[in-house]
mmCIF file of C-alpha atoms in Angstrom:
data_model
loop_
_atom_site.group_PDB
_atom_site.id
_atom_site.type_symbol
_atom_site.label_atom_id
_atom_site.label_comp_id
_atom_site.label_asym_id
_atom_site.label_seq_id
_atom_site.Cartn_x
_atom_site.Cartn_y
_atom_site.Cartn_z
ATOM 1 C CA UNK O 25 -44.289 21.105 57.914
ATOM 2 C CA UNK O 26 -45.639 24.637 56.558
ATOM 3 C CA UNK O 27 -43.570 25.113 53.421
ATOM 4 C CA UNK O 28 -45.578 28.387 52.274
ATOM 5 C CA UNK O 29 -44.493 30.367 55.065
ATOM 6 C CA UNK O 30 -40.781 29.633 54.685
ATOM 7 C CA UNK O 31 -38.036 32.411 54.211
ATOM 8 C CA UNK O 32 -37.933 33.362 50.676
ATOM 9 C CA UNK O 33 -40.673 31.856 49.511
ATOM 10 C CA UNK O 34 -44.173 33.205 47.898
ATOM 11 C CA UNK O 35 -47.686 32.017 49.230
ATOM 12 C CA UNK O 36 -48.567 29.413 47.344
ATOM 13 C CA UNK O 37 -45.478 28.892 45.474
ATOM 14 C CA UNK O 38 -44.171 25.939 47.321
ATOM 15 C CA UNK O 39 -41.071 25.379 48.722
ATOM 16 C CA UNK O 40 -37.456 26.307 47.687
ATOM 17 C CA UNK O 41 -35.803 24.089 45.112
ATOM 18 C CA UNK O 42 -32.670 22.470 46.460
ATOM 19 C CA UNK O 43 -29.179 23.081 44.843
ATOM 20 C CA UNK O 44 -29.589 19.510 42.876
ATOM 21 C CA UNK O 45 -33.423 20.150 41.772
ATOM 22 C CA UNK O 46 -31.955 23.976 40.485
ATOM 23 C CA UNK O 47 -29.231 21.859 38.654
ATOM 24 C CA UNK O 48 -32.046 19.541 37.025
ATOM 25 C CA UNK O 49 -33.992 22.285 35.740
ATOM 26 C CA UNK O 50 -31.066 24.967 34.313
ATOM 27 C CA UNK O 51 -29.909 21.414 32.408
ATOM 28 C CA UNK O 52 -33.045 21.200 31.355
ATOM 29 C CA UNK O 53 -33.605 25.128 30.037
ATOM 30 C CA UNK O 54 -30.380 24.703 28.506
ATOM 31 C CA UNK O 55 -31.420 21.674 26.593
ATOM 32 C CA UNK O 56 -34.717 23.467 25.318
ATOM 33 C CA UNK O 57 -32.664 25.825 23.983
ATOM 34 C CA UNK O 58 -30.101 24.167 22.211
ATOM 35 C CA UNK O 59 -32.795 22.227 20.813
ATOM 36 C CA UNK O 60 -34.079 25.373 19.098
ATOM 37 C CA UNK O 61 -30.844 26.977 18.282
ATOM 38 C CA UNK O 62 -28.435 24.407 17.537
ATOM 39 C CA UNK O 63 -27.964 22.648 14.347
ATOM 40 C CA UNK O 64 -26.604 19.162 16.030
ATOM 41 C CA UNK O 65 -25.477 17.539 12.605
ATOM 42 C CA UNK O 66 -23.046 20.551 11.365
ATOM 43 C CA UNK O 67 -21.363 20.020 14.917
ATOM 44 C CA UNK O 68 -17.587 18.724 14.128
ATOM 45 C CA UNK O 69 -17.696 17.298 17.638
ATOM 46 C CA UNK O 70 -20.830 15.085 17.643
ATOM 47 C CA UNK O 71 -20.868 11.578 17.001
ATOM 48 C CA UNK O 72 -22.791 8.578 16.837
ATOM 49 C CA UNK O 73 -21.038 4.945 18.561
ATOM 50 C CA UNK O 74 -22.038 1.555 17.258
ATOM 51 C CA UNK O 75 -24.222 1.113 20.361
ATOM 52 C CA UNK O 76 -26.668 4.431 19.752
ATOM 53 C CA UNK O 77 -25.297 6.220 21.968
ATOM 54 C CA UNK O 78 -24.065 9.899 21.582
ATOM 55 C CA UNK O 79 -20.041 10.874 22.090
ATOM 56 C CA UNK O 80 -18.286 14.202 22.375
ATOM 57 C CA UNK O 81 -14.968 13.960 20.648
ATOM 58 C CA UNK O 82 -13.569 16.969 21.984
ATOM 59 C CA UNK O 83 -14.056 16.271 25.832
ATOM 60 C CA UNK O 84 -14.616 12.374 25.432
ATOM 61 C CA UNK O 85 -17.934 12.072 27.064
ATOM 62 C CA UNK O 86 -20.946 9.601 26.313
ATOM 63 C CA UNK O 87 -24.603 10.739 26.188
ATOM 64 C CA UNK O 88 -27.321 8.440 26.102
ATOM 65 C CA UNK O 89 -29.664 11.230 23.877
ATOM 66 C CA UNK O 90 -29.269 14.313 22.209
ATOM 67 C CA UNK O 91 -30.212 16.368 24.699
ATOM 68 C CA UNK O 92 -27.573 14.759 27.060
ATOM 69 C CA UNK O 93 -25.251 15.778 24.669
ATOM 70 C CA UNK O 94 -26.798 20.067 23.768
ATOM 71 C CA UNK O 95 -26.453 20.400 27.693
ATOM 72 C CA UNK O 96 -23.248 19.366 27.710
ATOM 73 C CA UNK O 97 -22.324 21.261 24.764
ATOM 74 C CA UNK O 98 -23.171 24.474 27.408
ATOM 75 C CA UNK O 99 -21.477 23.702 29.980
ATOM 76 C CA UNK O 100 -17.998 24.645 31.873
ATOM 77 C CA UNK O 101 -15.945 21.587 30.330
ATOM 78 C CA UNK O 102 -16.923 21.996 26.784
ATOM 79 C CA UNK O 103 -16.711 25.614 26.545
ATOM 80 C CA UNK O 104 -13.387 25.409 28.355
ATOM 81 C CA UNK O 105 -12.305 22.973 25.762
ATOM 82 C CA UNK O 106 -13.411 25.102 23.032
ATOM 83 C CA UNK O 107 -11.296 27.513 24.130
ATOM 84 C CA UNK O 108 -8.372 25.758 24.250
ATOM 85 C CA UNK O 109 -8.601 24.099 20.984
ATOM 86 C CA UNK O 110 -9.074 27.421 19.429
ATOM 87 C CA UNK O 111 -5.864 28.960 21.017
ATOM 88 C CA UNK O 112 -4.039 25.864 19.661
ATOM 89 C CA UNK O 113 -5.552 26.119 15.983
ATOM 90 C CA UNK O 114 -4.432 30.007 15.922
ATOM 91 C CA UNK O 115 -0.827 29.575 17.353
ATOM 92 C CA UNK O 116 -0.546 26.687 14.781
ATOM 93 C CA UNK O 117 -1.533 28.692 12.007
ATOM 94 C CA UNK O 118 0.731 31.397 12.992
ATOM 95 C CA UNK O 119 3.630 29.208 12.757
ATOM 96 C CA UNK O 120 2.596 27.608 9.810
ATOM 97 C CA UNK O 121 2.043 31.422 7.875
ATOM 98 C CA UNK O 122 5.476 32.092 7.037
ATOM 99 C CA UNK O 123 6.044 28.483 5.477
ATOM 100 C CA UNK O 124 3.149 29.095 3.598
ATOM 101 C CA UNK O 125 4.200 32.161 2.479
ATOM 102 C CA UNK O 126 7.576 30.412 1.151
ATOM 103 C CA UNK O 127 7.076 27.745 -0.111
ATOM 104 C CA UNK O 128 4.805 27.301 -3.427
ATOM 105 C CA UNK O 129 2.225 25.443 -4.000
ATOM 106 C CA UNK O 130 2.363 22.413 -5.285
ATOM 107 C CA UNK O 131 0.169 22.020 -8.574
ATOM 108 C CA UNK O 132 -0.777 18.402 -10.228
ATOM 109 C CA UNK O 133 -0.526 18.080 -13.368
ATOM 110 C CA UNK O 134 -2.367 16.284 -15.795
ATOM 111 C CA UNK O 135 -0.333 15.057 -18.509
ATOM 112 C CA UNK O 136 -1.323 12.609 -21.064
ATOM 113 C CA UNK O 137 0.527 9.499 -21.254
ATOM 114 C CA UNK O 138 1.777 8.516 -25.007
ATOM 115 C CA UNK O 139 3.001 4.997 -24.314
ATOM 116 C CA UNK O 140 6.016 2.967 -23.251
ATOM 117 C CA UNK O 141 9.453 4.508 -24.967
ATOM 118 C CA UNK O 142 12.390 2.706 -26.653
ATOM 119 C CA UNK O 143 14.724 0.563 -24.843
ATOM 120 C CA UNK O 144 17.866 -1.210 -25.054
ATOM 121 C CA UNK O 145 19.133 -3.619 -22.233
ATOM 122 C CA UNK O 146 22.849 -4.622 -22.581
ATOM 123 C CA UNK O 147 25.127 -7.259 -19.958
ATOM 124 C CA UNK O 148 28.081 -6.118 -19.830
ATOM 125 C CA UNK O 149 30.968 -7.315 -17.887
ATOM 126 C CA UNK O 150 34.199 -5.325 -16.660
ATOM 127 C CA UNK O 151 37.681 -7.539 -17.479
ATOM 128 C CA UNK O 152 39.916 -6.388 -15.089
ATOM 129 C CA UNK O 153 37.504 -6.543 -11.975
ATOM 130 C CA UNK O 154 35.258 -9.593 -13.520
ATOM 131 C CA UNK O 155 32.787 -7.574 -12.623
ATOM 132 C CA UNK O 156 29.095 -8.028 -13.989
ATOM 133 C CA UNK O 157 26.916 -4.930 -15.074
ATOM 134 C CA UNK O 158 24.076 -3.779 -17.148
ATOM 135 C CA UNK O 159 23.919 -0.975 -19.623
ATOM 136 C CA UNK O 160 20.387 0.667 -20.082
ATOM 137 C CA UNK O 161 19.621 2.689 -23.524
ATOM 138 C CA UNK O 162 16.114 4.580 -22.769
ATOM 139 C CA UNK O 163 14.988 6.410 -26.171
ATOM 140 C CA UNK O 164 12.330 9.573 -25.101
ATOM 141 C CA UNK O 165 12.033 11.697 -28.757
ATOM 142 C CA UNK O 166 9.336 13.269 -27.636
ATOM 143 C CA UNK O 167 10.331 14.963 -24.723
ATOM 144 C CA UNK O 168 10.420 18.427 -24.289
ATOM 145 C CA UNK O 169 13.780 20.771 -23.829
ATOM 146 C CA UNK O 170 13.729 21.174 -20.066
ATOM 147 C CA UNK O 171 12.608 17.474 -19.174
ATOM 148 C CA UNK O 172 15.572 15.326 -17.946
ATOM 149 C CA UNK O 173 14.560 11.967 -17.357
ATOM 150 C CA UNK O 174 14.905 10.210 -13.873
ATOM 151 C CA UNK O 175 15.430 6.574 -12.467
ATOM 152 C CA UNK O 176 16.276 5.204 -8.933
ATOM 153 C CA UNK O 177 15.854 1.475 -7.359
ATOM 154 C CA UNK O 178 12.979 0.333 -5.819
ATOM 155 C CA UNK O 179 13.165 -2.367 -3.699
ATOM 156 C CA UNK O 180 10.891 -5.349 -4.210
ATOM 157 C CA UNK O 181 8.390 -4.658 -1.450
ATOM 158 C CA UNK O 182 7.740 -1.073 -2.418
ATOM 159 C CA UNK O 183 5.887 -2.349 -6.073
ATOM 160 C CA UNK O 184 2.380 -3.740 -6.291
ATOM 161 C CA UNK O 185 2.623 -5.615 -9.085
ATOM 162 C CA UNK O 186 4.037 -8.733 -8.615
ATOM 163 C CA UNK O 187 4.390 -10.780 -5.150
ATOM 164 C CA UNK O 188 7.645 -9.258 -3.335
ATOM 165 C CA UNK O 189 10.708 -11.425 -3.908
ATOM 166 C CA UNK O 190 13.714 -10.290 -1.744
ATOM 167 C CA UNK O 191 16.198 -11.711 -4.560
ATOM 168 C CA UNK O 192 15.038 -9.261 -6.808
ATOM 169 C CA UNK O 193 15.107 -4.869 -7.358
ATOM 170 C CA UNK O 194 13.732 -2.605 -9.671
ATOM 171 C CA UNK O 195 14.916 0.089 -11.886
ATOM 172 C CA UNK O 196 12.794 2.297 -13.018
ATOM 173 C CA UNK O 197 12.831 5.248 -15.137
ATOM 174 C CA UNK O 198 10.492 8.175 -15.569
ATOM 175 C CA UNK O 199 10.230 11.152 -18.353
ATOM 176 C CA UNK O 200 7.045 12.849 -19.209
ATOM 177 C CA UNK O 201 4.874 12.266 -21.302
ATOM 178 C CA UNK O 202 5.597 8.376 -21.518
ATOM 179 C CA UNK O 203 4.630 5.553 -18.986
ATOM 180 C CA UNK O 204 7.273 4.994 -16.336
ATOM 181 C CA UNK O 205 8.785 1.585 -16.735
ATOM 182 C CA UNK O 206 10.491 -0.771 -14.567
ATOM 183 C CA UNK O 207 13.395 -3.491 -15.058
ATOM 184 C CA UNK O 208 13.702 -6.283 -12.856
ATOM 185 C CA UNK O 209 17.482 -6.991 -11.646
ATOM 186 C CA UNK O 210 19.070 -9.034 -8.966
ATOM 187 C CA UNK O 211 19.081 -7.714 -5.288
ATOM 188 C CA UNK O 212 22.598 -7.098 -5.025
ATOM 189 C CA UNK O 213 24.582 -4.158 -4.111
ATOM 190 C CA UNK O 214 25.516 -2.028 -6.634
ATOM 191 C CA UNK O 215 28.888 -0.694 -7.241
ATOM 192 C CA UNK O 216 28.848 3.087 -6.984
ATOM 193 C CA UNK O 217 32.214 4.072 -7.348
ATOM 194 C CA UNK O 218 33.017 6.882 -10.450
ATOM 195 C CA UNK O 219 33.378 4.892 -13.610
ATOM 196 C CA UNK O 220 31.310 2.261 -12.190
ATOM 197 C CA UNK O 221 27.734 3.881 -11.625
ATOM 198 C CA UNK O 222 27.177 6.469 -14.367
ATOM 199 C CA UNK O 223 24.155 8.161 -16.477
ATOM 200 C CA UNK O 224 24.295 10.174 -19.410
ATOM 201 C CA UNK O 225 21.062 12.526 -21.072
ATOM 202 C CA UNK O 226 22.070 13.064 -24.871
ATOM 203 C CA UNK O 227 19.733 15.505 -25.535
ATOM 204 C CA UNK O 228 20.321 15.768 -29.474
ATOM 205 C CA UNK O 229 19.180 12.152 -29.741
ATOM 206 C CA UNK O 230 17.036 12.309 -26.953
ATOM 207 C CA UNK O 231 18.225 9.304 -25.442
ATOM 208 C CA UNK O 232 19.125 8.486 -21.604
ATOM 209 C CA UNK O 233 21.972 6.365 -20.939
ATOM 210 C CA UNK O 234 22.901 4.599 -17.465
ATOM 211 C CA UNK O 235 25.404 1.693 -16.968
ATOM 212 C CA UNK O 236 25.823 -0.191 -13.520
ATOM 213 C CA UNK O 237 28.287 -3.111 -12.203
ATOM 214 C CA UNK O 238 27.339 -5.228 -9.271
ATOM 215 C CA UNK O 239 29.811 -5.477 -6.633
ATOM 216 C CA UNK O 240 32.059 -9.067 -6.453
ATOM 217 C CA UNK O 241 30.601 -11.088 -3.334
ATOM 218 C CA UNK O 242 34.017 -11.259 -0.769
ATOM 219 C CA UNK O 243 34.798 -14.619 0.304
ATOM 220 C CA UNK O 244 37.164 -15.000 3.059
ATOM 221 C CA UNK O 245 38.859 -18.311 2.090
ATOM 222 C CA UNK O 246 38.428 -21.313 4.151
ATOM 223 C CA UNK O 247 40.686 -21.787 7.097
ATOM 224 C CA UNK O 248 41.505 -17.650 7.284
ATOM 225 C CA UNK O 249 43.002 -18.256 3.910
ATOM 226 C CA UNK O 250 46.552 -19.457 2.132
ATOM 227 C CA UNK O 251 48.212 -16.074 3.227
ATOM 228 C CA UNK O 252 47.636 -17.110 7.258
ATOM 229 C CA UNK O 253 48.762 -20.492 6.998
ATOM 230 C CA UNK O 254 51.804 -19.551 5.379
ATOM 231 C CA UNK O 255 52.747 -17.054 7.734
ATOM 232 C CA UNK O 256 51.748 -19.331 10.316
ATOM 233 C CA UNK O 257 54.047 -22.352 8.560
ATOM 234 C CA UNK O 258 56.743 -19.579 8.732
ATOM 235 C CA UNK O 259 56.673 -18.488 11.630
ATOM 236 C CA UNK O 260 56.719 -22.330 13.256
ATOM 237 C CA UNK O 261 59.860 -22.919 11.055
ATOM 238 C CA UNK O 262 62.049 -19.351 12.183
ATOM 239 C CA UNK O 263 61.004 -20.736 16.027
ATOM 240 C CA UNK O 264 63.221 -23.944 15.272
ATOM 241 C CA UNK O 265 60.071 -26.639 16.533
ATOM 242 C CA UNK O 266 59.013 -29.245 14.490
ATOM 243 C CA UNK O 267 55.252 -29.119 13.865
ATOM 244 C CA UNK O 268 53.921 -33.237 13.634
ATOM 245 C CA UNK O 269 51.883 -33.162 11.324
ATOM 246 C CA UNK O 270 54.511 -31.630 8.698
ATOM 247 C CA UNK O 271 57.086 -33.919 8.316
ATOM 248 C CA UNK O 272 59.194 -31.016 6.184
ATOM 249 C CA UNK O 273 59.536 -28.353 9.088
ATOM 250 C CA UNK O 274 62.550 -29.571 10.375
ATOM 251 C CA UNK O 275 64.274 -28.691 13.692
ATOM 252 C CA UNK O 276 66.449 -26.061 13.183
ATOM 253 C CA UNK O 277 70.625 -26.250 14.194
ATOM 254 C CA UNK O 278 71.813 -24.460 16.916
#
């Protein structure tokens, strides 16, 4: 077959390349130059897998070389994905401006712990309700003016200290600049009702002040309770039948 006298072609030039062969070679031009260019290491996108070969985490391609990976990095499907990730960074940052613009930094501060302050643990219990309760006397004299101390419960599973017990909750308090302490207590619900649940922040005597009552557990009595079977007993005794096993309902006259 003469190939040097073919349309398009120059005299000793040999044939023309096919569309796959032209496809080899601009792959191959393109890897040259990345190669040159390209700084493969500062690429976000470029990442080695346990097995040596080379992944794309934008378009979720393997590469068996680095090469693979430069020509791929020029082509339709990564520079389309480029794009696209780009649009989505800037309309994120556009909604995120004005919240930015709002809201204030927040700043950490570095404040130097002076130790564990004064406490005083009372059990208390309420007469009328029999209900049982703890009163907490946290001492902080070395607080500043505008420092209120804080507490809340913690539930068992939240700490790292100690193995989680489910019996057992935490109350801890917090001022600045002294350690935050904890208080173990049982896992019961606490009453919150006013007069029940309060805390107090003397600030003259620097001292925080927080009392607590568990609730009572309610226990339905056994059998729906002495209240039912009354009414029940009643109710067989206004009908006029005798119930057998109570020999004193008697049949009522007619």
């Amino acid at each position: 077959m003469d190939f040097q006298n073919r349309a398009g072609s120059k005299p000793g030039a040999g044939a023309l390349m096919s569309h796959s062969e032209s496809n080899v070679a601009r792959r191959d031009r393109l890897r040259k130059l990345a190669l040159e260019t390209i700084d493969i290491e500062s690429d976000p996108y470029f990442m080695r897998n346990h097995l040596g070969s080379y992944e794309c985490k934008l378009c979720l391609t393997l590469h068996n070389n680095e090469g693979s990976y430069l020509a791929h990095t020029q082509g339709k499907k990564h520079q389309a994905n480029l794009a696209r990730r780009a649009a989505l960074d800037a309309k994120e940052s556009e909604n995120a401006a004005p919240t930015r613009a709002t809201t204030a930094p927040r700043v950490k501060k570095n404040v130097v712990k002076i130790g564990r302050p004064g406490y005083k643990v009372t059990k208390i219990r309420d007469p009328n309700t029999k209900q049982f309760g703890l009163l907490f006397e946290i001492t902080y004299p070395e607080v500043t003016d505008d420092t209120k101390p804080r507490h809340r419960f913690m539930s068992a599973y939240e700490q790292r200290i100690e193995a989680p017990n489910k019996q057992f909750q935490y109350l801890i308090f917090a001022a600045e600049p002294y350690e935050t302490i904890a208080f173990k207590v049982q896992s019961r619900e606490v009453d919150m009702r006013p007069g029940k649940f309060w805390s107090h922040w003397d600030k003259d005597t620097r001292k925080f002040t927080l009392q607590f009552f568990f609730r009572n557990p309610t226990r339905a009595p056994y059998g729906g309770g002495y209240h039912q079977r009354a009414t029940s007993a009643n109710a067989v005794a206004a009908s006029g039948t005798v119930n057998p096993l109570n020999p004193y309902l008697t049949q009522q006259s007619s």
